[in-house]
Short mmCIF file of C-alpha atoms and ligand atoms in Angstrom, two decimals:
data_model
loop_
_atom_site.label_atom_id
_atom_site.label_comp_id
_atom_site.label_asym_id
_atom_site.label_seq_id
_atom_site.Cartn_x
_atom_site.Cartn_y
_atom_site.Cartn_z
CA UNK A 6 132.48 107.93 83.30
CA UNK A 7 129.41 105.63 83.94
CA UNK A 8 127.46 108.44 83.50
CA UNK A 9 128.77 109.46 80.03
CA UNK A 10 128.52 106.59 78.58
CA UNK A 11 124.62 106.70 79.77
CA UNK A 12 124.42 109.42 77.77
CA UNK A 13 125.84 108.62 74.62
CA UNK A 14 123.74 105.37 74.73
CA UNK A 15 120.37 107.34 75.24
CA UNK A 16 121.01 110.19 72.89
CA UNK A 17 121.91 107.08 70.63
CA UNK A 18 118.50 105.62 71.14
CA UNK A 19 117.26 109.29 70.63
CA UNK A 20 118.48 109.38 67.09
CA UNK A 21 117.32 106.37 66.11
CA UNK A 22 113.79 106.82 67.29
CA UNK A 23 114.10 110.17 65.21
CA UNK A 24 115.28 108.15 62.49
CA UNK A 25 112.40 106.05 62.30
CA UNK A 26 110.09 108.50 62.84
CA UNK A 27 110.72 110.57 59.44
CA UNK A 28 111.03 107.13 57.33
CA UNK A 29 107.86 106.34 59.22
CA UNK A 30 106.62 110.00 58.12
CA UNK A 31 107.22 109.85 54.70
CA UNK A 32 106.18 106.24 54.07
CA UNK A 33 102.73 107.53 55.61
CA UNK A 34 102.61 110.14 52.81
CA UNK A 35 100.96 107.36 50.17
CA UNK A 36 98.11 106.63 52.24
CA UNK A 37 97.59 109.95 53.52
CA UNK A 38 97.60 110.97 49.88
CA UNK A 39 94.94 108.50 48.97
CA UNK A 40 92.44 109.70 51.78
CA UNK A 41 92.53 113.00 50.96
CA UNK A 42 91.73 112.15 46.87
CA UNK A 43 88.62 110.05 48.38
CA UNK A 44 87.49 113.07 50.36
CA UNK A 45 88.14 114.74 47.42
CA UNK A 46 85.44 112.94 45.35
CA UNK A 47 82.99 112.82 48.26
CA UNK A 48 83.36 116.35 49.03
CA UNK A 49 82.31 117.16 45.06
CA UNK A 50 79.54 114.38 45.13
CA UNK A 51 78.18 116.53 47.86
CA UNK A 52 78.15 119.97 46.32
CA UNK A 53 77.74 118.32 43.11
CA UNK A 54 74.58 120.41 42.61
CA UNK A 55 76.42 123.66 42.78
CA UNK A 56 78.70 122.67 40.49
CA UNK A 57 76.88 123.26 37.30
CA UNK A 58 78.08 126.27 36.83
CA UNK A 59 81.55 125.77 37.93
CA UNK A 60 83.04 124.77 34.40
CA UNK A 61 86.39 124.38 35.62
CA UNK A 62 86.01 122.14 38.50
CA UNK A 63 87.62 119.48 37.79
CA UNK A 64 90.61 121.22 37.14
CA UNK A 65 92.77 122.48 40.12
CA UNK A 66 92.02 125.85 41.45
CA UNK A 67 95.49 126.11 42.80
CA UNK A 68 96.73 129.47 43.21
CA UNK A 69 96.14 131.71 40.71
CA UNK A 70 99.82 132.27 39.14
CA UNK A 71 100.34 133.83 35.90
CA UNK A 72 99.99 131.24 33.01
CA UNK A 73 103.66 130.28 31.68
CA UNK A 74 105.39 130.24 35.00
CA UNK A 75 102.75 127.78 36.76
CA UNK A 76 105.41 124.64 36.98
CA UNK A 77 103.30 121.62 36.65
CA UNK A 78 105.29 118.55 37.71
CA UNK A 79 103.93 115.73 39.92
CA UNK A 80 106.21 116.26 42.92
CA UNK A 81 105.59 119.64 44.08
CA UNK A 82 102.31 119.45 43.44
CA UNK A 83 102.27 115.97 45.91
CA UNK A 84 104.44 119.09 48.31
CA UNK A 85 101.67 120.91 48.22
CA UNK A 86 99.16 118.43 49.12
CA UNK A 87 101.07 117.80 51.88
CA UNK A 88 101.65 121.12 53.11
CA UNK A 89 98.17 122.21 53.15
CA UNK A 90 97.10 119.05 55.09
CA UNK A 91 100.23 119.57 57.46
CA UNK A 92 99.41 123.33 58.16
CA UNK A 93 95.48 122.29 58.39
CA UNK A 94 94.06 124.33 55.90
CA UNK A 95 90.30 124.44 54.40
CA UNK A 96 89.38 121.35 53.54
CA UNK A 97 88.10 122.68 50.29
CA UNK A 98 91.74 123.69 49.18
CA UNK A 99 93.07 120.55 50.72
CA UNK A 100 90.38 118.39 48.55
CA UNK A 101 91.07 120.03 45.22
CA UNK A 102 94.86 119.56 45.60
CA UNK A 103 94.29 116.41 46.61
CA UNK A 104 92.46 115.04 44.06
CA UNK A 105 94.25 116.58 41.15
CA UNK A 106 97.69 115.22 42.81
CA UNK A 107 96.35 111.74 42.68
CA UNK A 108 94.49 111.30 39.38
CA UNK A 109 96.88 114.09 37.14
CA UNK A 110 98.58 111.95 34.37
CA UNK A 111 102.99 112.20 34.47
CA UNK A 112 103.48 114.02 31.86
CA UNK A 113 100.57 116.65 31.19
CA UNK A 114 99.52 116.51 27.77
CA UNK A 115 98.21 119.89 26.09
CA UNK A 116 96.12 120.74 22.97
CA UNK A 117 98.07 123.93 20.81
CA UNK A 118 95.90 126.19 19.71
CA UNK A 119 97.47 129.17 17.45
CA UNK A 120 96.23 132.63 16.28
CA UNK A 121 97.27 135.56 14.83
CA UNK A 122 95.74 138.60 16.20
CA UNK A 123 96.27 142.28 14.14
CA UNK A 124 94.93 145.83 14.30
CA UNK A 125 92.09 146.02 16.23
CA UNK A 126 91.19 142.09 17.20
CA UNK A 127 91.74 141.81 20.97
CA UNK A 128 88.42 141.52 22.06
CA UNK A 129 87.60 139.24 18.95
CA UNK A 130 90.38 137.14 19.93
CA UNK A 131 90.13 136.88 23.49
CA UNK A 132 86.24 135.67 22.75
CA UNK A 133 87.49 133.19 20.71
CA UNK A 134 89.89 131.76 24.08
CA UNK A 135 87.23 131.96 25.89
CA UNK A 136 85.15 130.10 24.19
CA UNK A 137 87.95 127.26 23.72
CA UNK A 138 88.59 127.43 27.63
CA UNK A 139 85.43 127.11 28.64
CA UNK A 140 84.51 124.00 26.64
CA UNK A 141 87.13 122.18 26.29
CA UNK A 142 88.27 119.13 28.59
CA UNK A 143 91.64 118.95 28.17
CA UNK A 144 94.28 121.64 29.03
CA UNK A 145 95.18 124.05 26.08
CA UNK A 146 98.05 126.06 24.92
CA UNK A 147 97.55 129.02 23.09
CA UNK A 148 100.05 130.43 21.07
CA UNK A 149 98.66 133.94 20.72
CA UNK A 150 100.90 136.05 17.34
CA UNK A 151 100.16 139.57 17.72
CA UNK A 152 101.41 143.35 16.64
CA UNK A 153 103.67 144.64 19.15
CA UNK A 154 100.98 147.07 20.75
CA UNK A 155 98.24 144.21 21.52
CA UNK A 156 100.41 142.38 23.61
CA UNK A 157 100.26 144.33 26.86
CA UNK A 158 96.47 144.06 26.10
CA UNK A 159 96.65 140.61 26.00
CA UNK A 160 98.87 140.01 29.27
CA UNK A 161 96.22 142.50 31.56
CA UNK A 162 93.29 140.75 29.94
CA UNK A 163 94.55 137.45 30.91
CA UNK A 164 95.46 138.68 34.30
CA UNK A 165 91.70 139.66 34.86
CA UNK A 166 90.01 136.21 34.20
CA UNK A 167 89.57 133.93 37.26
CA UNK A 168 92.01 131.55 38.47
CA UNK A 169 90.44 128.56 37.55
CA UNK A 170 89.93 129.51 34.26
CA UNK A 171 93.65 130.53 33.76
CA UNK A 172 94.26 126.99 35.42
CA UNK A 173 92.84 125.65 32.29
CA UNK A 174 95.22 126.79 30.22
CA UNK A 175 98.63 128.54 29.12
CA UNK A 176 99.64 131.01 26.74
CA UNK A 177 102.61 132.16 24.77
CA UNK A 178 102.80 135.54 23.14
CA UNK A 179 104.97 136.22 20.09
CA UNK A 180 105.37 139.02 17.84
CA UNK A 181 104.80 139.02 14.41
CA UNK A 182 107.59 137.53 12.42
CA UNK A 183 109.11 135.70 9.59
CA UNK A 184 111.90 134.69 11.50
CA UNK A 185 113.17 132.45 8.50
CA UNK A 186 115.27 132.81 5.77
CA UNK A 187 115.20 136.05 4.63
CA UNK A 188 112.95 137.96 6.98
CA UNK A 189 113.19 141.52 5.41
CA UNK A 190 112.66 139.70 2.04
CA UNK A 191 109.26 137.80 3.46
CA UNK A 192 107.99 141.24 5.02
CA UNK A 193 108.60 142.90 1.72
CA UNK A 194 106.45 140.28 -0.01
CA UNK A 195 103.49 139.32 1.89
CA UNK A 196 101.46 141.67 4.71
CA UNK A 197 102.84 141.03 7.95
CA UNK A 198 99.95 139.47 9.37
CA UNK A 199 98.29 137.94 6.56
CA UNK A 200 100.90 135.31 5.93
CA UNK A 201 102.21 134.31 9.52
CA UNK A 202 100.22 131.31 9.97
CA UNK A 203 102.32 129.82 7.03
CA UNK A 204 105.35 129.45 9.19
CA UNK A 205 103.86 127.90 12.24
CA UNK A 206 105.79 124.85 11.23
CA UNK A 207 108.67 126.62 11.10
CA UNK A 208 108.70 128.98 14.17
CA UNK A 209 107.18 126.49 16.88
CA UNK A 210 109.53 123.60 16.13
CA UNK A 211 108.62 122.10 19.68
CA UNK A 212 105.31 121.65 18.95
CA UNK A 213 103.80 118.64 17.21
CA UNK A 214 100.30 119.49 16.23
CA UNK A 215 98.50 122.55 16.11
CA UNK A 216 94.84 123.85 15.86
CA UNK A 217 94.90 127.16 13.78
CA UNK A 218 92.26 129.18 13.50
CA UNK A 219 91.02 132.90 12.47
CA UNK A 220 90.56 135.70 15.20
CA UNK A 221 86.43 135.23 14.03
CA UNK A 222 85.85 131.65 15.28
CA UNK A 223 84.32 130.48 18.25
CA UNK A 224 83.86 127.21 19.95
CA UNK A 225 80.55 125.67 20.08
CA UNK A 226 81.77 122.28 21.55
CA UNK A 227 85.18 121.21 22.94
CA UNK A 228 88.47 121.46 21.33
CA UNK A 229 88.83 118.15 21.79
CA UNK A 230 86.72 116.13 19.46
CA UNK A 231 88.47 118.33 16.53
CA UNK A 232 91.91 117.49 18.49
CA UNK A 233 90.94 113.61 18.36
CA UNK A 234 91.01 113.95 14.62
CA UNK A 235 94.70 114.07 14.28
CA UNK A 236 94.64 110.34 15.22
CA UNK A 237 92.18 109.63 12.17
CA UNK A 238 94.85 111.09 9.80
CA UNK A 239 96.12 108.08 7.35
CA UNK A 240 100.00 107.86 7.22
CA UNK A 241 99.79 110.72 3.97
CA UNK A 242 97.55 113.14 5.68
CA UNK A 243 99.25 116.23 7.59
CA UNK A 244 96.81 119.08 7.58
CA UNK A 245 93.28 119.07 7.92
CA UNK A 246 90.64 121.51 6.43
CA UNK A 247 86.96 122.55 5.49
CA UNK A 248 85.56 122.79 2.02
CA UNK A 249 86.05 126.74 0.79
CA UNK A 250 82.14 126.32 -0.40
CA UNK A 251 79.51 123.41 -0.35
CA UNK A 252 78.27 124.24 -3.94
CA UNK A 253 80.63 124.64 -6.00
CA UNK A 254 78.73 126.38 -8.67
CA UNK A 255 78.57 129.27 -6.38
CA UNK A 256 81.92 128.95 -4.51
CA UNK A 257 84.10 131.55 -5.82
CA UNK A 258 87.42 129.33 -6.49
CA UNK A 259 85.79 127.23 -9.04
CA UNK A 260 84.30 130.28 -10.89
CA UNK A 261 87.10 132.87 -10.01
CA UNK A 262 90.77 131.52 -9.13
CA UNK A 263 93.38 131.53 -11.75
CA UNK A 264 95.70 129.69 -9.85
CA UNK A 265 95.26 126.00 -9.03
CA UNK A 266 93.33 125.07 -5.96
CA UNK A 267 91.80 122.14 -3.79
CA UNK A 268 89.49 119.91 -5.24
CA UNK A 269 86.67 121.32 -7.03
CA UNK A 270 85.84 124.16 -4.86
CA UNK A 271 89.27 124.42 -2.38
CA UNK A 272 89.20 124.91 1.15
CA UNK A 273 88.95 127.09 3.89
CA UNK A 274 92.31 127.76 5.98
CA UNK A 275 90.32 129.61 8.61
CA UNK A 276 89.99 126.19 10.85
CA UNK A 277 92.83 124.53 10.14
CA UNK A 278 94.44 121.58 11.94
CA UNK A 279 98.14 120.75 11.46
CA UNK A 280 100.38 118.02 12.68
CA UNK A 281 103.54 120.16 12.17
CA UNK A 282 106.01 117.16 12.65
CA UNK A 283 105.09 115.67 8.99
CA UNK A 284 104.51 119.16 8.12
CA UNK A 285 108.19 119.51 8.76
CA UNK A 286 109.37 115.60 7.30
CA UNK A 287 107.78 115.85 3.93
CA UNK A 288 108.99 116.89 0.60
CA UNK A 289 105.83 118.71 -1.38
CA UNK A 290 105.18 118.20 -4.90
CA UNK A 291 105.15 121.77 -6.64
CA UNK A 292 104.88 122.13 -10.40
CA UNK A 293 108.28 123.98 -10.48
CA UNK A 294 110.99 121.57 -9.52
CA UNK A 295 110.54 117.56 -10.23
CA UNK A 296 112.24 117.10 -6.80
CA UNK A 297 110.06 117.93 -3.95
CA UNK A 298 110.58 120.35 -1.57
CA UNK A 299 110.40 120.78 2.10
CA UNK A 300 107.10 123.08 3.33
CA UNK A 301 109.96 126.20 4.31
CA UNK A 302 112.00 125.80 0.82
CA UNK A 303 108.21 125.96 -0.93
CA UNK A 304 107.07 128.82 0.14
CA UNK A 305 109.00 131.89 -1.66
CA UNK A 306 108.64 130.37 -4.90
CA UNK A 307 105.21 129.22 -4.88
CA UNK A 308 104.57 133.45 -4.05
CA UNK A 309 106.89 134.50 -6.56
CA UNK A 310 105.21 132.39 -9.13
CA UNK A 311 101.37 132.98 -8.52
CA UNK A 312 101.95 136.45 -6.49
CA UNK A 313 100.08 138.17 -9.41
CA UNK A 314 97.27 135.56 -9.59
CA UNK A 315 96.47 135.04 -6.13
CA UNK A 316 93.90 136.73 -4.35
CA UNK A 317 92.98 135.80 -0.90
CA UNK A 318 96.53 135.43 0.14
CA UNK A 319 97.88 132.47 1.89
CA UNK A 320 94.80 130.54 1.83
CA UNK A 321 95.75 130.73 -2.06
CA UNK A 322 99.13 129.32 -1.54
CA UNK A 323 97.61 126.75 0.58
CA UNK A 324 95.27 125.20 -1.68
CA UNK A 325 98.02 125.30 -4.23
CA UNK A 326 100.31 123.09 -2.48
CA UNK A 327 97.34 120.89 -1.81
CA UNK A 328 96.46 120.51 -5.16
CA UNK A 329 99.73 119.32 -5.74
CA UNK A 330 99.86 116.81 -2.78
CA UNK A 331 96.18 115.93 -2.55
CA UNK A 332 97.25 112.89 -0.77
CA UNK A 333 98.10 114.79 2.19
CA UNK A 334 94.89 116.79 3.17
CA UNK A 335 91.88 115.42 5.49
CA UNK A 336 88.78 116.98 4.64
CA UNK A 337 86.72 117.30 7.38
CA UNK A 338 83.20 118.39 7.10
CA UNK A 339 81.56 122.17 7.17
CA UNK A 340 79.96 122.02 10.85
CA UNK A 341 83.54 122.76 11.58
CA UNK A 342 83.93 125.80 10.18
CA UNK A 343 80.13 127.41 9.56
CA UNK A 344 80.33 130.79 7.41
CA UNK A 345 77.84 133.05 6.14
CA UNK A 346 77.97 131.34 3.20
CA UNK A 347 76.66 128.83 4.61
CA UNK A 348 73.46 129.76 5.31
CA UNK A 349 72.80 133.36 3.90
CA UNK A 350 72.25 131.96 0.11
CA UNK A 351 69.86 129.44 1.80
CA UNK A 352 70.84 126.43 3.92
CA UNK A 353 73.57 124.21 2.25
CA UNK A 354 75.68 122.79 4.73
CA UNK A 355 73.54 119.27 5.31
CA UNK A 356 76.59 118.03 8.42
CA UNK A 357 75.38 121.51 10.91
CA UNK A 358 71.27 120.64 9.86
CA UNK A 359 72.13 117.15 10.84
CA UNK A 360 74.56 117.87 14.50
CA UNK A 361 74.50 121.21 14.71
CA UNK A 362 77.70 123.47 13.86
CA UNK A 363 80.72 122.90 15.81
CA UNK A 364 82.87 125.66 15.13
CA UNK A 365 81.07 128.87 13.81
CA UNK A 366 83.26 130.91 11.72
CA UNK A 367 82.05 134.81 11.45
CA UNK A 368 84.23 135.75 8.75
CA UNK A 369 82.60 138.86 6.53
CA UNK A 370 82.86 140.62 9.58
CA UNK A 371 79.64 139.23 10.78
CA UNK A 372 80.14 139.64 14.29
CA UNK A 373 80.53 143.59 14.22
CA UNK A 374 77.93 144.43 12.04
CA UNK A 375 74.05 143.69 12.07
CA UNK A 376 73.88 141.66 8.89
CA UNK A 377 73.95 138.12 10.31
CA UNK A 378 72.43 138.45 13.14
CA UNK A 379 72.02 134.70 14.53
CA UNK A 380 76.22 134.92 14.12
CA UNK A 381 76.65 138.32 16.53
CA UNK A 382 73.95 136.64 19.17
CA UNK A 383 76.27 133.95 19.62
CA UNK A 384 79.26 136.20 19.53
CA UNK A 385 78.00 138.66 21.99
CA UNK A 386 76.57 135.92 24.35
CA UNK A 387 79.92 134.28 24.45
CA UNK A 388 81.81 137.71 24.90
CA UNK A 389 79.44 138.53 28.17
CA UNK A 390 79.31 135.51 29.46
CA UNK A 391 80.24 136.45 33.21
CA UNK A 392 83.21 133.50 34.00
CA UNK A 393 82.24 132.50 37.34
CA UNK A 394 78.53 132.16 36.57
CA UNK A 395 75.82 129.63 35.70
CA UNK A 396 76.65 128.66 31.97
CA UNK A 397 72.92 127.82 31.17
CA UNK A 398 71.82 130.49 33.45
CA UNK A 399 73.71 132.95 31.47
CA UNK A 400 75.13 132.06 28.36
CA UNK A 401 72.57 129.60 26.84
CA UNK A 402 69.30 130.87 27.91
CA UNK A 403 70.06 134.43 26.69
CA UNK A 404 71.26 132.50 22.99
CA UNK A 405 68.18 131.11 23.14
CA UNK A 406 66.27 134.08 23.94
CA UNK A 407 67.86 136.68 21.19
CA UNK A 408 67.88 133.98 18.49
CA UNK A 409 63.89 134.37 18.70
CA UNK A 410 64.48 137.83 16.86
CA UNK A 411 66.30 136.19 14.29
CA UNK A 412 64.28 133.49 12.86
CA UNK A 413 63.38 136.25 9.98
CA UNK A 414 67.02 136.02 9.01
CA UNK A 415 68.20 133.40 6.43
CA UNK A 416 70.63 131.93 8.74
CA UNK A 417 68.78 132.31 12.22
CA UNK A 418 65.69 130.15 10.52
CA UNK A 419 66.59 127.26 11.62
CA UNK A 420 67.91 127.81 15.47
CA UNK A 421 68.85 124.30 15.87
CA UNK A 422 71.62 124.51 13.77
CA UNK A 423 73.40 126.91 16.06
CA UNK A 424 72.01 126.10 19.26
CA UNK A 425 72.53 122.12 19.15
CA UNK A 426 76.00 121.72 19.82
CA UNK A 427 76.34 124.44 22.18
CA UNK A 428 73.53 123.13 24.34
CA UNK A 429 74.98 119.55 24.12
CA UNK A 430 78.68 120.82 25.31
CA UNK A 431 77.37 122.50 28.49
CA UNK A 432 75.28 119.15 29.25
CA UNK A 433 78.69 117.43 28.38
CA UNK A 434 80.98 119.99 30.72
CA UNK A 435 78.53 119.72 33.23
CA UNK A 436 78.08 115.91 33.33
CA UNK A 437 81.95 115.86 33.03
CA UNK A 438 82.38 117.74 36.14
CA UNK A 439 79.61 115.00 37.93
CA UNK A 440 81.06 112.16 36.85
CA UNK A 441 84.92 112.96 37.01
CA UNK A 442 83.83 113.15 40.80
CA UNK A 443 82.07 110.03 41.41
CA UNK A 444 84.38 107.82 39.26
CA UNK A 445 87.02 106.87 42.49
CA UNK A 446 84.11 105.75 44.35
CA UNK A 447 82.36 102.83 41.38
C1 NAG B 509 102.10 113.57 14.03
O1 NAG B 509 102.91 112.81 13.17
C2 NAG B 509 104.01 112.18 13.79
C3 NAG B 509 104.86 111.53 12.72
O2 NAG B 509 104.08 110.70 11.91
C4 NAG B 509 103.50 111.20 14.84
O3 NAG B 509 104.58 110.59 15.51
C5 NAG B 509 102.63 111.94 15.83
O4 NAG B 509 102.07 111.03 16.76
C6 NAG B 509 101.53 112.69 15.13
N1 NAG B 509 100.80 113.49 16.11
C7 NAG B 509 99.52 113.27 16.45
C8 NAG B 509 98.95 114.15 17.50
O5 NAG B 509 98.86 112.39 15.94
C1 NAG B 510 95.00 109.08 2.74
O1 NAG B 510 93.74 109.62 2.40
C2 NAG B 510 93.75 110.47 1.26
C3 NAG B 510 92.39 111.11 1.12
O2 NAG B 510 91.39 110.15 1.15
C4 NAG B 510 94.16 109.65 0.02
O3 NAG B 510 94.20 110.47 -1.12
C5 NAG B 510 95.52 109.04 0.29
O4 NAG B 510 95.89 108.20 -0.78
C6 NAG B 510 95.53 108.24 1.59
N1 NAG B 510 96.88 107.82 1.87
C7 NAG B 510 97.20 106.56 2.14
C8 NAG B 510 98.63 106.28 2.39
O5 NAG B 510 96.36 105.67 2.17
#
């Protein structure tokens, strides 16, 4: 009986050293957590002179999942941390987890960047992602329209790129659609492609803002700093675009259109930045009904009324609702979206001699032919640019290098104006990556 009760009494004591010990154990995990993010940083400081080529540092090179399914909340990634410590792996994977576990904001907050890809524009388009990936700081959805048979394409090319590249970012495919109203009316009306980007506000209803752009645009600096200009929007403003020309003279709206447009020369809707919540909230002016009318109820009668006037398509219905609502565009300037035009009837785009251009637009086809060349060196550079690689080593040096032969060219003469900003952004990534690593330890 004695003896019994002995036993009870110890295995009591049992649990309740076992009890202790996993409160103990998980009270530990703060701490625990906090040495690992400082051996994090020191690790980085360390190797920080390997680093300049390893654009995506800073972000988590956790395992290489396919973008879309990569969950992204706080407490499994603080699991993971744990784990790796707990099963004593490489201290390089158990830094890196670390250190994104302890500085990654609650809720991650992305950048949307749309496109609409058709016939033969993979390659075009996936240059253009890369070239937003690489540069940018913050993480980036793409939202990636395309014609049924580029889609595959798309998933095996993404499945290719490195893992901390695809880490950077995540991507949504969609087909092409007018999945409004009447959809077999729309198709009937407009080319399938040509007028999808007018129903972004419509089809991604979750999203707030959006970055549009053309297939034939690349990235010379981070997505963010056009990003941060949503915020300098005043309450009206709800879309943001280029100037169609910088002369107007020679800009082919003011001489040509026969429909009303932007301004005195329009604009561009090949860079075009949208916060689609007032898209959505606000009643247009129109010309047609003295009420106003929401941006989806606009559309098929603007086209019905100017469908025999118009001529580049929805960038013609565009700057006809903006000449109606003036109020509601923000012009930002041409480094943002650099044409031909810009250059090839002699330099007239003052903002890229000044900074440099931003975001080079190759419309004209310039990329896949040879007559522009200073726009297919930075295309082609950009396209080989081997991911895992020195970024100076091989992508800037070898822009440098070819834009020697094309000085002789009226928009390679002055090099400056397309090698500024790219040379700046890899200083920028690069010091980014340095100093995102030393910060913890100030
Ligand atoms: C877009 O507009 C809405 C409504 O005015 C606002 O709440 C939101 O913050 C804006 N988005 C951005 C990124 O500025
Ligand atoms: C916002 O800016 C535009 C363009 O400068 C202007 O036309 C509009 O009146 C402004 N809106 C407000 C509410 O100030």
């Amino acid at each position: 009986m004695r003896i019994h009760c002995k036993v009870v009494v110890i295995a009591l004591c049992f649990g309740v050293v076992l009890l202790f010990y996993f409160w103990g154990g998980n009270v530990a995990d703060g701490p625990l957590q906090k040495e690992v993010a400082v051996e994090g940083s020191r690790n980085s400081l360390s190797s920080s002179v390997k680093r300049d080529h390893d654009v995506g540092s800073k972000l988590v090179r956790r395992s290489p999942t396919v973008p879309g399914v990569r969950s992204e909340d706080l407490p499994k990634g603080r699991k993971n941390a744990n784990k790796v410590i707990k099963r004593g792996g490489n201290v390089k994977a158990k830094s890196k987890t670390g250190r994104a576990t302890a500085r990654r904001p609650r809720k991650e907050e992305f950048m949307h960047l749309a496109m609409v890809a058709c016939g033969d524009r993979v390659e075009e388009t996936s240059t253009l992602i890369k070239s937003a990936v690489l540069f940018s700081l913050k993480k980036i959805k793409v939202h990636i329209f395309a014609e049924d048979p580029l889609i595959p394409q798309f998933k095996e090319m993404f499945r290719q790129w490195p893992g901390f590249i695809t880490a950077k970012f995540k991507y949504n495919l969609y087909p092409i659609t007018f999945s409004v109203g009447n959809a077999d009316e729309w198709k009937k009306l407009f080319k399938p492609c040509a007028a999808q980007r007018l129903f972004l506000p419509v089809i991604l209803k979750d999203v707030d803002s959006l970055l549009y752009v053309d297939t034939d645009v690349l990235f010379l600096r981070p997505m963010d700093d056009i990003w941060r200009m949503l915020k300098s929007f005043n309450s009206s403003q709800l879309a943001a675009m280029a100037p169609e020309h910088e002369i107007p003279k020679i800009g082919w709206y003011s001489r040509f259109a026969r429909h009303p447009f932007y301004g005195i020369s329009g604009v561009n809707s090949g860079v075009m930045l949208m916060n689609l919540t007032r898209i959505r909230s606000t009643l247009f002016k129109n010309g047609m009904i003295a009420t106003g009318l929401s941006w989806e109820e606009l559309l098929h009668p603007l086209y019905q009324k100017y469908k025999n006037h118009i001529t580049w398509g929805d960038q013609d219905l565009l700057n006809i609702i903006f000449h109606y609502n003036p109020e509601c565009l923000f012009i930002f300037p041409c480094q943002w979206n650099y044409r031909p035009d810009h250059c090839m009837y002699g330099s007239n785009c003052k903002g890229a001699e000044e900074d440099g251009v931003s975001i080079l637009h190759g419309n004209r086809g310039v990329y896949h032919d040879e007559k522009q060349p200073a726009f297919k060196v930075v295309y082609d550079a950009i396209r080989d640019f081997p991911f895992d690689d020195n970024m100076f080593q091989s992508l800037f040096y070898p822009i440098q290098a070819k834009f020697l032969d094309t000085v002789n060219t009226l928009c390679g003469r002055i090099p400056q104006v397309f090698l500024k900003q790219i040379e700046k952004t890899m200083k920028k990534v690069f010091e980014e990556n340095v100093i995102r690593h030393i910060r913890p330890h100030d």
